[in-house]
Coordinates of C-alpha atoms and ligand atoms in Angstrom, one line a residue:
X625 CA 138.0 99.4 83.2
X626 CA 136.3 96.6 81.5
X627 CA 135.4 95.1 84.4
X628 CA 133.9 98.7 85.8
X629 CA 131.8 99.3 83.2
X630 CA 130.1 95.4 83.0
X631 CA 129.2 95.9 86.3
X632 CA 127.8 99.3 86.0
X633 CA 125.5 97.3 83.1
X634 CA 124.9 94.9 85.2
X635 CA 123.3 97.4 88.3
X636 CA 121.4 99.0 85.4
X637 CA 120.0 95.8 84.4
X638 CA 119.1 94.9 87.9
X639 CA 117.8 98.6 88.5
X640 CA 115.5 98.2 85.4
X641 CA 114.3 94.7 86.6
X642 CA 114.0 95.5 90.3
X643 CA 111.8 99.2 88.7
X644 CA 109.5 97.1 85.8
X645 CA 107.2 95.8 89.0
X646 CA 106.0 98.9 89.7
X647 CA 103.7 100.8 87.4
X648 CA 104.3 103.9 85.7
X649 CA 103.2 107.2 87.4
X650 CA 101.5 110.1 85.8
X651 CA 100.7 112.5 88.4
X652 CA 97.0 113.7 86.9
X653 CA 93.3 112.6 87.2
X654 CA 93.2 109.3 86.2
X655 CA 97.0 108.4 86.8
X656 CA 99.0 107.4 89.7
X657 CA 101.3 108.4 92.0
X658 CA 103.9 106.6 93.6
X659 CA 105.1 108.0 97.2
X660 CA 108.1 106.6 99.0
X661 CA 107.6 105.9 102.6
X662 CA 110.8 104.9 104.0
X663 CA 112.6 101.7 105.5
X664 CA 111.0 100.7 108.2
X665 CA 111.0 96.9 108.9
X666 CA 107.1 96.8 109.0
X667 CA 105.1 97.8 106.4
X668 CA 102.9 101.4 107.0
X669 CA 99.6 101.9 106.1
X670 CA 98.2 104.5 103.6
X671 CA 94.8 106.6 102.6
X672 CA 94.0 108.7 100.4
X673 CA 90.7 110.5 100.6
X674 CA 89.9 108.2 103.3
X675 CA 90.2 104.9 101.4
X676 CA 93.7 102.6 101.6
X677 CA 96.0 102.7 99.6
X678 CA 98.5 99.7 98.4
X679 CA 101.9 99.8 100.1
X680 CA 104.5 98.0 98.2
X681 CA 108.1 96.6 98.6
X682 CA 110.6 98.4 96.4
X683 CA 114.5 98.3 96.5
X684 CA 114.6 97.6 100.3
X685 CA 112.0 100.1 101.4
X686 CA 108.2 101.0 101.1
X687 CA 105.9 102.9 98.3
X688 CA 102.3 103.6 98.4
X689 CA 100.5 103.4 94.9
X690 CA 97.9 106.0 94.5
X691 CA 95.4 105.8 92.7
X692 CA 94.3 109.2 91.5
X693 CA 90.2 109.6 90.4
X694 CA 89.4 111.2 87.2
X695 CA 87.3 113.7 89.0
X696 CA 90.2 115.0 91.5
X697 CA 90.9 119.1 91.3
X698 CA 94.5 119.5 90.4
X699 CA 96.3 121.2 92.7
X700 CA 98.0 119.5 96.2
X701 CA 96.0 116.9 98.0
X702 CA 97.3 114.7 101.2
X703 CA 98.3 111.0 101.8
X704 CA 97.9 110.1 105.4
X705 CA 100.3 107.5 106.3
X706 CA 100.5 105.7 109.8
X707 CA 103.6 103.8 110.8
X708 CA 103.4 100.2 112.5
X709 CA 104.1 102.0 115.4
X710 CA 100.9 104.4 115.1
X711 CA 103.1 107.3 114.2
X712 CA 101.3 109.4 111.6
X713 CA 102.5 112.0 108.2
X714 CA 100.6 113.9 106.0
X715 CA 102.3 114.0 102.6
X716 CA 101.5 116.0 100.0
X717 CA 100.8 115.2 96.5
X718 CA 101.1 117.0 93.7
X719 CA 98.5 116.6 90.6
X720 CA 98.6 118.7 87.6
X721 CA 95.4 119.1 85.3
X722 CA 95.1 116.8 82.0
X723 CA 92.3 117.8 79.1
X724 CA 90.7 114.4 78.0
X725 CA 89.4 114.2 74.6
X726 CA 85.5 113.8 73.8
X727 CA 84.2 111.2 71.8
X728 CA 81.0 110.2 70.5
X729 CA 79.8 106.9 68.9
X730 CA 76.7 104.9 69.2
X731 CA 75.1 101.7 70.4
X732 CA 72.5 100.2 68.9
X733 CA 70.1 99.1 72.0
X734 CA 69.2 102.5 73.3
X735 CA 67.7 100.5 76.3
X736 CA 71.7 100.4 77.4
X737 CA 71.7 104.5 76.9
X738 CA 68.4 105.2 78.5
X739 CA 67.3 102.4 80.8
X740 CA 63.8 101.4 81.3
X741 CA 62.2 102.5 84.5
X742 CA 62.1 98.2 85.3
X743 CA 66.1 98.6 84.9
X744 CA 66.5 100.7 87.8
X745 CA 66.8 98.0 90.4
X746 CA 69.0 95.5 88.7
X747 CA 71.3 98.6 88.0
X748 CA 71.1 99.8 91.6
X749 CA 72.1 96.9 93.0
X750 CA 75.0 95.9 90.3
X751 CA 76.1 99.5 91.5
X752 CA 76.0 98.3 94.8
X753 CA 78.2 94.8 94.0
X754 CA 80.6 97.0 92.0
X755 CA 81.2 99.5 94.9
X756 CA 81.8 96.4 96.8
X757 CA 84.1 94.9 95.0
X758 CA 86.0 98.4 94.3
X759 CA 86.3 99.0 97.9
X760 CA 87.6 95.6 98.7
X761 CA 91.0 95.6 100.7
X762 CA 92.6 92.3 100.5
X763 CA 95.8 92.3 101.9
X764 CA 97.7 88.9 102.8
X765 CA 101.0 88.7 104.7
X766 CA 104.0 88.3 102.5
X767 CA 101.8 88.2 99.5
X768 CA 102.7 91.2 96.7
X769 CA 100.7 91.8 94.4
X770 CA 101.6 90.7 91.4
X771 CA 101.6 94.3 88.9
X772 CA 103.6 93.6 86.1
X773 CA 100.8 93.0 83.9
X774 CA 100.2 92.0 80.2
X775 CA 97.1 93.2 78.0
X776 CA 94.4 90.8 78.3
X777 CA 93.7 90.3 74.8
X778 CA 95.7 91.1 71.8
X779 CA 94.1 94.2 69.2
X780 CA 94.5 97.5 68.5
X781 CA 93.8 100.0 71.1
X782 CA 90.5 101.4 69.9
X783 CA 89.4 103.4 72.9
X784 CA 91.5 105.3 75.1
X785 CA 91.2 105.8 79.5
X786 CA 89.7 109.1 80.3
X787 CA 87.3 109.8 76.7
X788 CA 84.3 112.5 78.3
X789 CA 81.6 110.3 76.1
X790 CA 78.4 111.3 73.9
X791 CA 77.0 108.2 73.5
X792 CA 73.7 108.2 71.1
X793 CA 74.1 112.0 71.9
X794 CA 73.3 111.5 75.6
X795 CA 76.2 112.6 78.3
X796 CA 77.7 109.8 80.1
X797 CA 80.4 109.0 82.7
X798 CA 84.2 109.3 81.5
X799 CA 85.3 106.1 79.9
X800 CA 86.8 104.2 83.0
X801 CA 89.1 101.6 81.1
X802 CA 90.6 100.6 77.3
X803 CA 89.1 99.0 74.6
X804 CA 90.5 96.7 72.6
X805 CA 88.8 95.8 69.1
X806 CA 89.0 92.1 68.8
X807 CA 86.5 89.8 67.0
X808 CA 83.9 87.7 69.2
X809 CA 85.6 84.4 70.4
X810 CA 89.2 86.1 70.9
X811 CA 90.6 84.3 74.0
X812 CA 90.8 87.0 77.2
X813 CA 93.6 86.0 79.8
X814 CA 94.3 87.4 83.5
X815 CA 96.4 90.4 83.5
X816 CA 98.0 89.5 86.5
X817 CA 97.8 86.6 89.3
X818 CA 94.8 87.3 91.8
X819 CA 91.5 86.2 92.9
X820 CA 88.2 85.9 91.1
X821 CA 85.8 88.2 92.8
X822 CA 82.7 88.3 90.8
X823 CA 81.7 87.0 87.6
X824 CA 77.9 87.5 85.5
X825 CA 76.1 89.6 83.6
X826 CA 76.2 93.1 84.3
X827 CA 73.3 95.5 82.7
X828 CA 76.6 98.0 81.4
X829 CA 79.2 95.9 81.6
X830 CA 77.6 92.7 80.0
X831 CA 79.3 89.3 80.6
X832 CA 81.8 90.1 83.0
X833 CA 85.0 88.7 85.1
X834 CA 86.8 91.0 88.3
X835 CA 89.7 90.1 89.5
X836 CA 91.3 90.9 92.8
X837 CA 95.0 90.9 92.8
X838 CA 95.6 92.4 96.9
X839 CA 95.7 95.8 98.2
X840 CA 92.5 97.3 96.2
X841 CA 94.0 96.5 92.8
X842 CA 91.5 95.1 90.6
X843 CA 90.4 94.6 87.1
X844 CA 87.8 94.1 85.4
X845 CA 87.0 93.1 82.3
X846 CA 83.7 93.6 80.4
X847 CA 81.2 92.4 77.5
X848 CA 82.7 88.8 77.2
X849 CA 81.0 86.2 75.2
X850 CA 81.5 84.2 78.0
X851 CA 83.4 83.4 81.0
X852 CA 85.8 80.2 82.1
X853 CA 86.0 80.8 85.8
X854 CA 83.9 81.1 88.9
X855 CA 83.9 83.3 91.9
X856 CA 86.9 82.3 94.4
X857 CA 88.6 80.6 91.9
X858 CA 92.8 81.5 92.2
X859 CA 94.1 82.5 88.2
X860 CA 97.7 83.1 87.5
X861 CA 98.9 85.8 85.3
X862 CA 98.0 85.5 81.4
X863 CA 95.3 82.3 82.2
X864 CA 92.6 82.1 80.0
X865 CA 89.9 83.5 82.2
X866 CA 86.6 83.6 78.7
X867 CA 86.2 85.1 75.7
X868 CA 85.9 88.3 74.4
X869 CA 82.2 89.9 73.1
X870 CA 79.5 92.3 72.5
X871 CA 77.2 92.2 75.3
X872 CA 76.0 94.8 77.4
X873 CA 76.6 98.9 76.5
X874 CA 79.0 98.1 73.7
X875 CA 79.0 99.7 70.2
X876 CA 80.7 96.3 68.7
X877 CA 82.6 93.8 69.6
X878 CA 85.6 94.3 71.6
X879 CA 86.9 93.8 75.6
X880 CA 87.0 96.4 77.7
X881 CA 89.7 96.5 80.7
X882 CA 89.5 98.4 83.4
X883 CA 92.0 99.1 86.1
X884 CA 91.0 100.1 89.7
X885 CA 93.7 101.0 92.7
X886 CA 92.3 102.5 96.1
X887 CA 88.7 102.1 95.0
X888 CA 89.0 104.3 91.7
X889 CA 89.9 103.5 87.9
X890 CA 93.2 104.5 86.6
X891 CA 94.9 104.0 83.0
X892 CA 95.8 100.9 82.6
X893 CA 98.4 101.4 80.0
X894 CA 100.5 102.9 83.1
X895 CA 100.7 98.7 84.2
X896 CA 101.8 97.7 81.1
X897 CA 104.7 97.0 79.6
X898 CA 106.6 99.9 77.9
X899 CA 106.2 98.1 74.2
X900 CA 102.3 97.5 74.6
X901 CA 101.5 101.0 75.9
Ligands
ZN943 ZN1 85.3 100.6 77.2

C-alpha cells in the first residue's frame, strides 16, 4: 500500500508540473479561456473574433489560449477551429460578466491627459506600431512558447488589470496591465523567453520594451528609465531587459506590465505563479 500511495504522489506531482505551463483561466472580460482541442498529431489552428489564437501542447493533446477583451458582452461567443486537414468546429465559449473597480489618481503633466493638438501624429502613429505589434502572429515549428512567467520586477502590486480610470478627472481607457511601485533604477527582467519587438519612447507608455514570446503572446512593459536591449535581440526568461521609471502617463514611479494573447490584454496575474498573484 505504501508503494500505491508514493506513486499516486508522484502522478500528482507530475500532474501539477505538466498543469503550471499553462496559465490560469478566468472565464470573464479580461481573462482567458483555455479550450481543449483534441489529439490530433498536427497542431489545429484557432480564432477568435477573427484574430488567431495560440494553440498549445498539453498532456498529449492540444489547447487554444483565449484571450478574452475587456470590452466583450458576457454571454456565449464562438472559437472557430480548423483541423490540419481543413476540417472546421465552432465551439462555444462561455464568459460571465465581472464589475471592475474605478479609480482615480492624477498625473502631474496634463499634456499626457489632454494631448496637444502637435501630439496627434506621433500618437497616431505609436497607435499604429502598437496595433502592429499586438496583431503579430509568430509561430515557429516546435517552438512553445515559454508561459510560465515570473513578475518582472519585485514591489507591491499597486494597480490592479481592469481599473475603469479618472485620471485628472478626465475618462480614460481601462487600465490594460499591473503596476508595480518600485523606486526609479529597480532592475526590470523578461517575463518569459521571447523576442524583442520594439523598444523607445512611447508618448503613453514612456520608455518602453515589447516582447514577443510566439503565438500572439506579448508583453510589454512601460515608463522605464531606460532600456538594455534592442529590437531583434533573443532574451531568456528573467534577463535583465532596463530599468524601471516615471516617464510617459505615469502618476510616479513604478513599471507597468502588460499582457496581450490574440491581439488583446489580459490579467497578467493569471501567468503567474500561484505565490506572486
Ligand atoms: Zn499601469
Amino acid at each position: 500500500m505504501r508503494i500505491s500511495s508514493g506513486l499516486i504522489l508522484v502522478a500528482m506531482v507530475a500532474y501539477s508540473l505538466a498543469a503550471r505551463a499553462l496559465p490560469l483561466e478566468a472565464a470573464v472580460p479580461g481573462g482567458l479561456v483555455l479550450v481543449p482541442l483534441g489529439t490530433a498529431a498536427q497542431a489545429p489552428q484557432a480564432w477568435f473574433q477573427d484574430k488567431r489564437v495560440a494553440v498549445l501542447r498539453d498532456r498529449g493533446g492540444w489547447v487554444a489560449l483565449v484571450g478574452l477583451p475587456l470590452g466583450l458582452e458576457f454571454g456565449v461567443h464562438e472559437l472557430r477551429v480548423v483541423a490540419a486537414d481543413g476540417a472546421e468546429a465552432m465551439k462555444p465559449l462561455h464568459v460571465a460578466a465581472k464589475h471592475y473597480a474605478l479609480q482615480r489618481f492624477t498625473v502631474p503633466d496634463q499634456r499626457k491627459v489632454e494631448p496637444l493638438p502637435e501630439d496627434e501624429l506621433r500618437i497616431a502613429r505609436e497607435q499604429q506600431r502598437l496595433g502592429e505589434i499586438k496583431a503579430a502572429f509568430r509561430d515557429e515549428p516546435g517552438l512553445e512558447p515559454d508561459l510560465k512567467f515570473r513578475q518582472p520586477a519585485q514591489g507591491r502590486l499597486s494597480g490592479n488589470f481592469g481599473l475603469r480610470r479618472i485620471i485628472n478627472g478626465l475618462a480614460r481607457n481601462p487600465h490594460a496591465g499591473i503596476d508595480i511601485a518600485v523606486p526609479v533604477g529597480t532592475p526590470v527582467h523578461a517575463a518569459g523567453a521571447g523576442v524583442i519587438v520594439d523598444t523607445g519612447d512611447y508618448f503613453f507608455n514612456g520608455n518602453s520594451v515589447y516582447i514577443d514570446h510566439g503565438q500572439g503572446i506579448v508583453t510589454l512593459y512601460c515608463h522605464l528609465e531606460r532600456s538594455d536591449v534592442r529590437p531583434g535581440e533573443r532574451v531568456a526568461a528573467g534577463q535583465r531587459i532596463g530599468l524601471s521609471g516615471n516617464t510617459g502617463r505615469a502618476s510616479g514611479p513604478h513599471l507597468h506590465w502588460t499582457v496581450i494573447a490574440n491581439g488583446t490584454a489580459v490579467d497578467p496575474r493569471l501567468f503567474l505563479p500561484r505565490a506572486t498573484r
